[in-house]
Amino acid sequence: MRRTALLAAVAALVAGALARPADAAPATFVHPGVTVSKGQLDFARSKVNAGAQPWKGAYDRMMASRYADLNRTPKPRTVVECGSYSNPNYGCTDEREDAIAAYTQALAWYITRDERYAKKSIQLMDAWSAVITDHTNSNAPLQTGWAGSSWPKAAEIIKHTYTGGWANSGRFATMLRDVYLPEIINGSNSNGNWELSMMEAAVGISVFLEDRTSYDRAMAKFRTRTAAYVYLASDGDLPKTVPSQNLDTRDKVVRYWQGQSTFVTGLTQETCRDFTHTGYGISAISHIAETSRIQGQDLYGTDVGERLRQALGFQAKYELGTAVPSSLCGGSLHLGLGPVTEVGYNALHNRLGMAMTNTQTLTERNRPAGSNNLFVAWETLTHGDNLS
């Protein structure tokens, strides 16, 4: 009887694991586990200490940046108010850059083991968790997504690798749970980069908080939005849509896709707007896929990976100078993809062996990748040819 019961229990567990969606929260979260893993950090550290390139150059660029300054003074606000294009800008730049600085200092701590950097990262996080209560005005969701993408990356490294203690880590967790998560978890019906960045923050925060419910909710929105952000020929005549946006006619879809009426594999919803905003969306897709991989669920092997591969390759081709056909955005593109290719290229080409010639050329040309000063930072250092 006992053996039968044990076998039944094991079978139920196996069935449950097999039935779990590829994007479901893990039973036990991995830490540090937001975008960069301990193995990846160890790899980067070993390469920097050996003076190997491109990692040493990437580290030097990071350390020369204003974000690595040990004299940096945090500039927290009780209410961060961000209008369209950050106008007005009451704490928007300060918040985003303090969050990037906290992450930068955490990386510097890990690589150097100089605890001054860990303490500076903690000082930045503590300063904000002590005072912030809200984000307001029209860009509040996006602002919260951008800053909220960097905070948990910093917090994961400090909480799970620094042994000197972080007395206010609980207050920081409360800040993420009460101030950030409610602003982003319901998503957005604006341009797709908004919701993708918001879900990146929501996923990262959920990992830090070990909040499986929020993780699953954010991942579900992410899967729907990614499918609606990058077009594949297999989608049919028109791109997929997010149901809540009610894009129920061809004309509505075309308007939402910046007036583009010819759909080709790798095109994104914002390609014809500009490559910079497209880069925000691509970056968020790669970050969420990487966090999911670290947490034990492979999205690179799903349509997410294929959409990411095609989006990177399509945009990279034109970023590298390929002539623009008249059928694409009226024959004119606004380039400037940004430092957003390392994570996806490393996962898809180096890990999975997929050919990505244009993405490889662009990635290597842009090394060492820096920061976009919003929510992307130092990805040649953390993910460049890093199979750990």
Short mmCIF file of C-alpha atoms in Angstrom, two decimals:
data_model
loop_
_atom_site.label_atom_id
_atom_site.label_comp_id
_atom_site.label_asym_id
_atom_site.label_seq_id
_atom_site.Cartn_x
_atom_site.Cartn_y
_atom_site.Cartn_z
CA MET A 1 0.00 0.00 0.00
CA ARG A 2 2.81 2.38 0.98
CA ARG A 3 4.75 1.59 -2.18
CA THR A 4 1.65 2.12 -4.31
CA ALA A 5 0.97 5.44 -2.61
CA LEU A 6 4.60 6.51 -3.09
CA LEU A 7 4.53 5.62 -6.77
CA ALA A 8 1.27 7.51 -7.19
CA ALA A 9 2.75 10.56 -5.48
CA VAL A 10 5.85 10.46 -7.69
CA ALA A 11 3.68 10.05 -10.78
CA ALA A 12 1.59 13.04 -9.73
CA LEU A 13 4.70 15.16 -9.24
CA VAL A 14 6.07 14.16 -12.63
CA ALA A 15 2.74 14.85 -14.28
CA GLY A 16 2.56 18.21 -12.59
CA ALA A 17 6.05 19.13 -13.77
CA LEU A 18 5.26 18.06 -17.31
CA ALA A 19 2.00 19.99 -17.26
CA ARG A 20 3.64 23.17 -15.98
CA PRO A 21 3.78 25.79 -18.71
CA ALA A 22 7.21 26.75 -20.06
CA ASP A 23 6.85 30.19 -18.52
CA ALA A 24 5.54 29.19 -15.07
CA ALA A 25 7.24 30.27 -11.87
CA PRO A 26 9.69 27.74 -10.47
CA ALA A 27 8.89 25.86 -7.30
CA THR A 28 12.08 27.32 -5.83
CA PHE A 29 13.53 30.57 -7.14
CA VAL A 30 17.21 30.75 -8.12
CA HIS A 31 19.25 33.64 -6.67
CA PRO A 32 20.87 35.79 -7.91
CA GLY A 33 18.48 35.23 -10.76
CA VAL A 34 17.36 38.41 -12.50
CA THR A 35 18.93 38.62 -15.99
CA VAL A 36 22.33 37.49 -14.70
CA SER A 37 23.15 34.34 -12.74
CA LYS A 38 25.90 33.56 -10.26
CA GLY A 39 27.59 31.41 -12.88
CA GLN A 40 27.61 34.28 -15.33
CA LEU A 41 28.95 36.63 -12.66
CA ASP A 42 31.72 34.17 -11.82
CA PHE A 43 32.62 33.83 -15.51
CA ALA A 44 32.77 37.61 -15.97
CA ARG A 45 34.86 38.00 -12.83
CA SER A 46 37.36 35.36 -13.92
CA LYS A 47 37.73 36.94 -17.37
CA VAL A 48 38.22 40.44 -15.96
CA ASN A 49 40.78 39.22 -13.44
CA ALA A 50 42.64 37.46 -16.26
CA GLY A 51 42.62 40.64 -18.33
CA ALA A 52 40.77 38.85 -21.14
CA GLN A 53 38.85 40.74 -23.83
CA PRO A 54 36.18 41.87 -24.42
CA TRP A 55 35.34 41.54 -20.70
CA LYS A 56 38.22 43.59 -19.32
CA GLY A 57 37.42 46.44 -21.71
CA ALA A 58 33.76 46.21 -20.77
CA TYR A 59 34.64 46.31 -17.07
CA ASP A 60 36.92 49.30 -17.60
CA ARG A 61 34.15 51.14 -19.42
CA MET A 62 31.75 50.42 -16.58
CA MET A 63 34.20 51.56 -13.93
CA ALA A 64 34.91 54.79 -15.81
CA SER A 65 31.21 55.64 -15.91
CA ARG A 66 29.45 57.99 -13.51
CA TYR A 67 27.48 55.03 -12.21
CA ALA A 68 30.56 53.49 -10.59
CA ASP A 69 31.46 56.65 -8.69
CA LEU A 70 31.81 55.85 -4.98
CA ASN A 71 31.06 59.50 -4.23
CA ARG A 72 27.67 59.39 -5.93
CA THR A 73 24.95 61.06 -3.88
CA PRO A 74 21.48 59.47 -4.22
CA LYS A 75 18.63 61.83 -5.06
CA PRO A 76 15.45 60.11 -3.84
CA ARG A 77 11.99 61.66 -4.07
CA THR A 78 8.76 60.89 -2.31
CA VAL A 79 6.82 61.25 -5.58
CA VAL A 80 8.46 60.84 -8.98
CA GLU A 81 6.49 62.74 -11.62
CA CYS A 82 7.16 61.93 -15.28
CA GLY A 83 5.18 63.35 -18.15
CA SER A 84 5.40 62.37 -21.81
CA TYR A 85 9.06 62.16 -22.87
CA SER A 86 9.87 62.93 -19.21
CA ASN A 87 8.37 66.41 -19.34
CA PRO A 88 7.94 67.29 -16.57
CA ASN A 89 10.93 65.47 -15.13
CA TYR A 90 10.66 65.51 -11.35
CA GLY A 91 13.01 62.77 -10.27
CA CYS A 92 12.68 60.64 -13.42
CA THR A 93 16.31 60.76 -14.51
CA ASP A 94 17.52 60.65 -10.90
CA GLU A 95 15.52 57.50 -10.15
CA ARG A 96 16.51 55.63 -13.28
CA GLU A 97 20.16 56.52 -12.93
CA ASP A 98 20.35 55.79 -9.22
CA ALA A 99 18.88 52.36 -9.99
CA ILE A 100 21.46 51.74 -12.72
CA ALA A 101 24.15 52.97 -10.34
CA ALA A 102 22.99 50.52 -7.66
CA TYR A 103 23.31 47.70 -10.21
CA THR A 104 26.68 48.99 -11.43
CA GLN A 105 28.02 49.17 -7.88
CA ALA A 106 26.71 45.64 -7.22
CA LEU A 107 28.58 44.35 -10.28
CA ALA A 108 31.71 46.22 -9.17
CA TRP A 109 31.39 44.61 -5.73
CA TYR A 110 31.08 41.15 -7.20
CA ILE A 111 34.07 41.47 -9.49
CA THR A 112 36.42 43.30 -7.11
CA ARG A 113 35.12 42.02 -3.75
CA ASP A 114 35.74 45.55 -2.51
CA GLU A 115 32.91 46.03 -0.04
CA ARG A 116 32.84 49.79 -0.59
CA TYR A 117 30.88 49.08 -3.76
CA ALA A 118 28.40 46.82 -1.98
CA LYS A 119 27.87 49.50 0.65
CA LYS A 120 27.34 52.16 -2.01
CA SER A 121 24.79 49.96 -3.78
CA ILE A 122 22.99 49.48 -0.45
CA GLN A 123 23.13 53.22 0.25
CA LEU A 124 21.41 53.96 -3.07
CA MET A 125 18.72 51.33 -2.54
CA ASP A 126 18.14 52.40 1.06
CA ALA A 127 17.85 56.07 0.13
CA TRP A 128 14.98 55.38 -2.24
CA SER A 129 13.21 52.77 -0.13
CA ALA A 130 13.15 55.25 2.75
CA VAL A 131 11.08 57.88 0.95
CA ILE A 132 9.38 56.96 -2.34
CA THR A 133 5.63 56.45 -2.25
CA ASP A 134 4.37 56.95 -5.81
CA HIS A 135 4.95 57.59 -9.53
CA THR A 136 2.61 60.06 -11.23
CA ASN A 137 1.73 61.68 -14.58
CA SER A 138 1.40 60.04 -17.99
CA ASN A 139 4.76 58.25 -18.12
CA ALA A 140 4.44 56.77 -14.63
CA PRO A 141 3.99 53.15 -15.84
CA LEU A 142 6.98 53.31 -18.17
CA GLN A 143 9.17 55.11 -15.63
CA THR A 144 8.28 52.52 -13.02
CA GLY A 145 9.13 49.77 -15.49
CA TRP A 146 12.51 51.26 -16.37
CA ALA A 147 13.65 51.90 -12.80
CA GLY A 148 11.99 48.71 -11.61
CA SER A 149 14.05 46.68 -14.09
CA SER A 150 17.35 47.81 -12.56
CA TRP A 151 16.51 47.74 -8.84
CA PRO A 152 15.99 43.96 -8.52
CA LYS A 153 19.15 43.21 -10.52
CA ALA A 154 21.13 45.18 -7.95
CA ALA A 155 19.20 43.77 -5.00
CA GLU A 156 19.61 40.15 -6.13
CA ILE A 157 23.41 40.45 -6.26
CA ILE A 158 23.69 42.25 -2.93
CA LYS A 159 21.23 40.14 -0.97
CA HIS A 160 22.54 36.83 -2.21
CA THR A 161 26.30 37.39 -2.52
CA TYR A 162 27.30 40.13 -0.05
CA THR A 163 27.92 38.73 3.42
CA GLY A 164 28.32 42.10 5.14
CA GLY A 165 24.61 42.42 5.80
CA TRP A 166 21.81 44.62 4.47
CA ALA A 167 19.68 45.76 7.40
CA ASN A 168 17.00 47.45 5.29
CA SER A 169 16.52 44.73 2.68
CA GLY A 170 13.00 44.13 4.00
CA ARG A 171 12.10 47.80 3.54
CA PHE A 172 13.43 47.64 -0.01
CA ALA A 173 11.28 44.58 -0.69
CA THR A 174 8.26 46.47 0.66
CA MET A 175 9.04 49.35 -1.71
CA LEU A 176 9.09 47.01 -4.69
CA ARG A 177 5.90 45.28 -3.57
CA ASP A 178 3.86 48.35 -2.66
CA VAL A 179 5.18 51.17 -4.87
CA TYR A 180 6.45 49.48 -8.03
CA LEU A 181 4.52 46.28 -8.63
CA PRO A 182 0.99 47.77 -8.54
CA GLU A 183 1.98 50.38 -11.15
CA ILE A 184 3.17 47.82 -13.70
CA ILE A 185 1.51 44.45 -13.13
CA ASN A 186 -1.68 45.30 -15.05
CA GLY A 187 0.25 46.11 -18.21
CA SER A 188 -0.29 48.80 -20.82
CA ASN A 189 -2.13 49.32 -24.09
CA SER A 190 0.42 51.88 -25.33
CA ASN A 191 3.26 51.06 -27.75
CA GLY A 192 4.58 47.58 -27.08
CA ASN A 193 7.90 48.61 -25.54
CA TRP A 194 5.92 50.00 -22.57
CA GLU A 195 4.35 46.72 -21.57
CA LEU A 196 7.51 44.73 -22.32
CA SER A 197 9.60 46.97 -20.04
CA MET A 198 6.88 46.88 -17.40
CA MET A 199 6.77 43.09 -17.50
CA GLU A 200 10.56 42.92 -17.30
CA ALA A 201 10.35 44.88 -14.06
CA ALA A 202 7.43 42.79 -12.81
CA VAL A 203 9.25 39.51 -13.48
CA GLY A 204 12.46 40.73 -11.83
CA ILE A 205 10.61 42.07 -8.80
CA SER A 206 8.67 38.81 -8.54
CA VAL A 207 11.92 36.84 -8.44
CA PHE A 208 13.35 39.05 -5.70
CA LEU A 209 10.11 38.84 -3.70
CA GLU A 210 9.68 35.14 -4.52
CA ASP A 211 6.15 36.00 -5.59
CA ARG A 212 4.99 33.14 -7.81
CA THR A 213 1.56 34.64 -8.47
CA SER A 214 2.93 37.91 -9.82
CA TYR A 215 5.62 36.05 -11.77
CA ASP A 216 3.02 33.94 -13.55
CA ARG A 217 0.79 36.93 -14.22
CA ALA A 218 3.66 38.97 -15.67
CA MET A 219 4.86 36.07 -17.80
CA ALA A 220 1.40 35.56 -19.28
CA LYS A 221 1.22 39.21 -20.31
CA PHE A 222 4.75 39.00 -21.65
CA ARG A 223 3.97 36.00 -23.87
CA THR A 224 0.92 37.72 -25.34
CA ARG A 225 2.74 41.01 -25.88
CA THR A 226 5.85 39.43 -27.44
CA ALA A 227 3.69 37.60 -29.97
CA ALA A 228 2.01 40.92 -30.78
CA TYR A 229 5.30 42.86 -30.96
CA VAL A 230 7.37 40.81 -33.42
CA TYR A 231 5.80 39.51 -36.61
CA LEU A 232 6.49 36.06 -38.04
CA ALA A 233 5.13 34.92 -41.39
CA SER A 234 3.52 31.99 -39.55
CA ASP A 235 1.24 34.50 -37.78
CA GLY A 236 -0.77 34.91 -40.97
CA ASP A 237 -1.69 37.96 -43.03
CA LEU A 238 -1.74 40.25 -39.99
CA PRO A 239 0.30 40.39 -36.78
CA LYS A 240 -1.11 38.93 -33.61
CA THR A 241 -2.79 41.40 -31.28
CA VAL A 242 -3.35 41.96 -27.57
CA PRO A 243 -7.09 41.37 -26.98
CA SER A 244 -7.54 44.35 -24.65
CA GLN A 245 -6.45 46.73 -27.41
CA ASN A 246 -9.39 45.84 -29.67
CA LEU A 247 -7.32 45.98 -32.85
CA ASP A 248 -10.10 44.17 -34.68
CA THR A 249 -9.69 45.55 -38.21
CA ARG A 250 -6.80 45.69 -40.65
CA ASP A 251 -6.86 49.50 -40.59
CA LYS A 252 -6.52 49.56 -36.82
CA VAL A 253 -3.60 47.13 -36.93
CA VAL A 254 -1.81 49.11 -39.64
CA ARG A 255 -2.21 52.36 -37.69
CA TYR A 256 -0.86 50.68 -34.57
CA TRP A 257 2.11 49.37 -36.56
CA GLN A 258 3.08 52.96 -37.44
CA GLY A 259 1.33 52.89 -40.82
CA GLN A 260 3.21 49.81 -42.07
CA SER A 261 0.92 47.62 -44.16
CA THR A 262 3.45 45.09 -45.50
CA PHE A 263 4.37 42.59 -42.82
CA VAL A 264 7.59 40.61 -43.04
CA THR A 265 9.30 38.29 -40.56
CA GLY A 266 11.31 40.18 -37.95
CA LEU A 267 9.39 43.45 -38.30
CA THR A 268 8.32 44.87 -34.94
CA GLN A 269 5.37 47.02 -34.01
CA GLU A 270 7.73 49.99 -33.60
CA THR A 271 10.24 49.43 -36.41
CA CYS A 272 8.67 52.21 -38.45
CA ARG A 273 8.58 54.51 -35.43
CA ASP A 274 12.31 54.29 -34.72
CA PHE A 275 14.91 51.69 -33.86
CA THR A 276 15.58 53.18 -30.42
CA HIS A 277 12.13 52.35 -29.06
CA THR A 278 12.27 49.04 -30.94
CA GLY A 279 15.51 48.35 -29.09
CA TYR A 280 13.76 48.91 -25.77
CA GLY A 281 11.22 46.23 -26.68
CA ILE A 282 13.82 43.77 -27.97
CA SER A 283 15.95 44.28 -24.87
CA ALA A 284 13.06 43.61 -22.50
CA ILE A 285 12.17 40.44 -24.41
CA SER A 286 15.74 39.18 -24.06
CA HIS A 287 15.96 40.09 -20.38
CA ILE A 288 12.76 38.25 -19.50
CA ALA A 289 13.78 35.21 -21.53
CA GLU A 290 17.15 35.20 -19.75
CA THR A 291 15.58 35.47 -16.31
CA SER A 292 13.22 32.63 -17.21
CA ARG A 293 16.21 30.51 -18.32
CA ILE A 294 17.99 31.13 -15.04
CA GLN A 295 14.78 30.16 -13.22
CA GLY A 296 14.74 26.83 -15.05
CA GLN A 297 12.23 27.42 -17.82
CA ASP A 298 13.50 27.80 -21.40
CA LEU A 299 11.63 30.39 -23.45
CA TYR A 300 14.37 30.55 -26.07
CA GLY A 301 13.09 27.27 -27.42
CA THR A 302 9.57 28.66 -27.87
CA ASP A 303 8.20 31.27 -30.24
CA VAL A 304 9.73 33.89 -27.91
CA GLY A 305 13.19 32.79 -28.97
CA GLU A 306 12.29 32.73 -32.65
CA ARG A 307 10.70 36.17 -32.50
CA LEU A 308 13.74 37.51 -30.65
CA ARG A 309 16.14 35.97 -33.18
CA GLN A 310 14.23 37.34 -36.14
CA ALA A 311 13.76 40.79 -34.59
CA LEU A 312 17.46 41.07 -33.81
CA GLY A 313 18.48 39.94 -37.29
CA PHE A 314 15.99 42.16 -39.10
CA GLN A 315 16.90 45.31 -37.21
CA ALA A 316 20.65 44.52 -37.27
CA LYS A 317 20.63 44.21 -41.06
CA TYR A 318 19.41 47.77 -41.52
CA GLU A 319 21.45 49.13 -38.61
CA LEU A 320 24.50 47.83 -40.49
CA GLY A 321 23.54 49.80 -43.61
CA THR A 322 21.43 47.57 -45.85
CA ALA A 323 19.39 49.66 -48.29
CA VAL A 324 15.80 50.15 -47.13
CA PRO A 325 13.13 49.01 -49.63
CA SER A 326 10.23 51.34 -50.34
CA SER A 327 7.86 48.73 -48.90
CA LEU A 328 9.45 49.16 -45.47
CA CYS A 329 8.45 52.33 -43.61
CA GLY A 330 8.20 54.24 -46.87
CA GLY A 331 11.87 53.59 -47.58
CA SER A 332 13.13 55.52 -44.55
CA LEU A 333 14.22 54.27 -41.14
CA HIS A 334 15.29 56.07 -37.97
CA LEU A 335 18.26 53.99 -36.80
CA GLY A 336 19.86 53.75 -33.35
CA LEU A 337 19.08 50.33 -31.89
CA GLY A 338 21.24 50.81 -28.79
CA PRO A 339 23.33 48.39 -26.68
CA VAL A 340 20.65 45.68 -26.70
CA THR A 341 21.95 42.69 -28.66
CA GLU A 342 24.34 40.86 -26.29
CA VAL A 343 21.84 38.88 -24.19
CA GLY A 344 19.77 37.53 -27.07
CA TYR A 345 22.79 36.89 -29.29
CA ASN A 346 24.59 34.98 -26.54
CA ALA A 347 21.57 32.82 -25.75
CA LEU A 348 20.49 32.06 -29.30
CA HIS A 349 23.82 31.89 -31.14
CA ASN A 350 26.34 30.83 -28.51
CA ARG A 351 24.08 28.57 -26.47
CA LEU A 352 21.75 27.18 -29.12
CA GLY A 353 24.02 27.43 -32.18
CA MET A 354 21.66 29.46 -34.35
CA ALA A 355 23.18 31.38 -37.24
CA MET A 356 22.87 35.12 -36.61
CA THR A 357 25.37 36.74 -38.97
CA ASN A 358 24.05 40.30 -38.93
CA THR A 359 23.42 40.28 -35.19
CA GLN A 360 26.93 38.94 -34.59
CA THR A 361 28.49 41.65 -36.74
CA LEU A 362 26.53 44.39 -35.00
CA THR A 363 27.20 42.98 -31.53
CA GLU A 364 30.94 42.73 -32.09
CA ARG A 365 31.05 46.19 -33.69
CA ASN A 366 29.39 47.74 -30.65
CA ARG A 367 31.56 46.08 -27.99
CA PRO A 368 31.97 46.84 -25.22
CA ALA A 369 28.29 47.65 -24.85
CA GLY A 370 27.58 50.43 -22.36
CA SER A 371 24.31 51.72 -20.93
CA ASN A 372 21.29 53.35 -22.55
CA ASN A 373 20.87 55.29 -19.28
CA LEU A 374 17.33 53.95 -18.91
CA PHE A 375 17.41 50.26 -17.99
CA VAL A 376 20.17 48.56 -20.03
CA ALA A 377 23.73 48.40 -18.73
CA TRP A 378 27.05 46.57 -19.22
CA GLU A 379 25.87 43.52 -21.13
CA THR A 380 29.17 42.73 -22.85
CA LEU A 381 30.56 42.32 -19.32
CA THR A 382 27.73 40.14 -18.06
CA HIS A 383 26.65 38.22 -21.16
CA GLY A 384 29.32 38.57 -23.85
CA ASP A 385 30.11 35.03 -25.08
CA ASN A 386 29.14 33.79 -21.62
CA LEU A 387 27.87 30.21 -21.53
CA SER A 388 27.91 29.85 -17.75
#
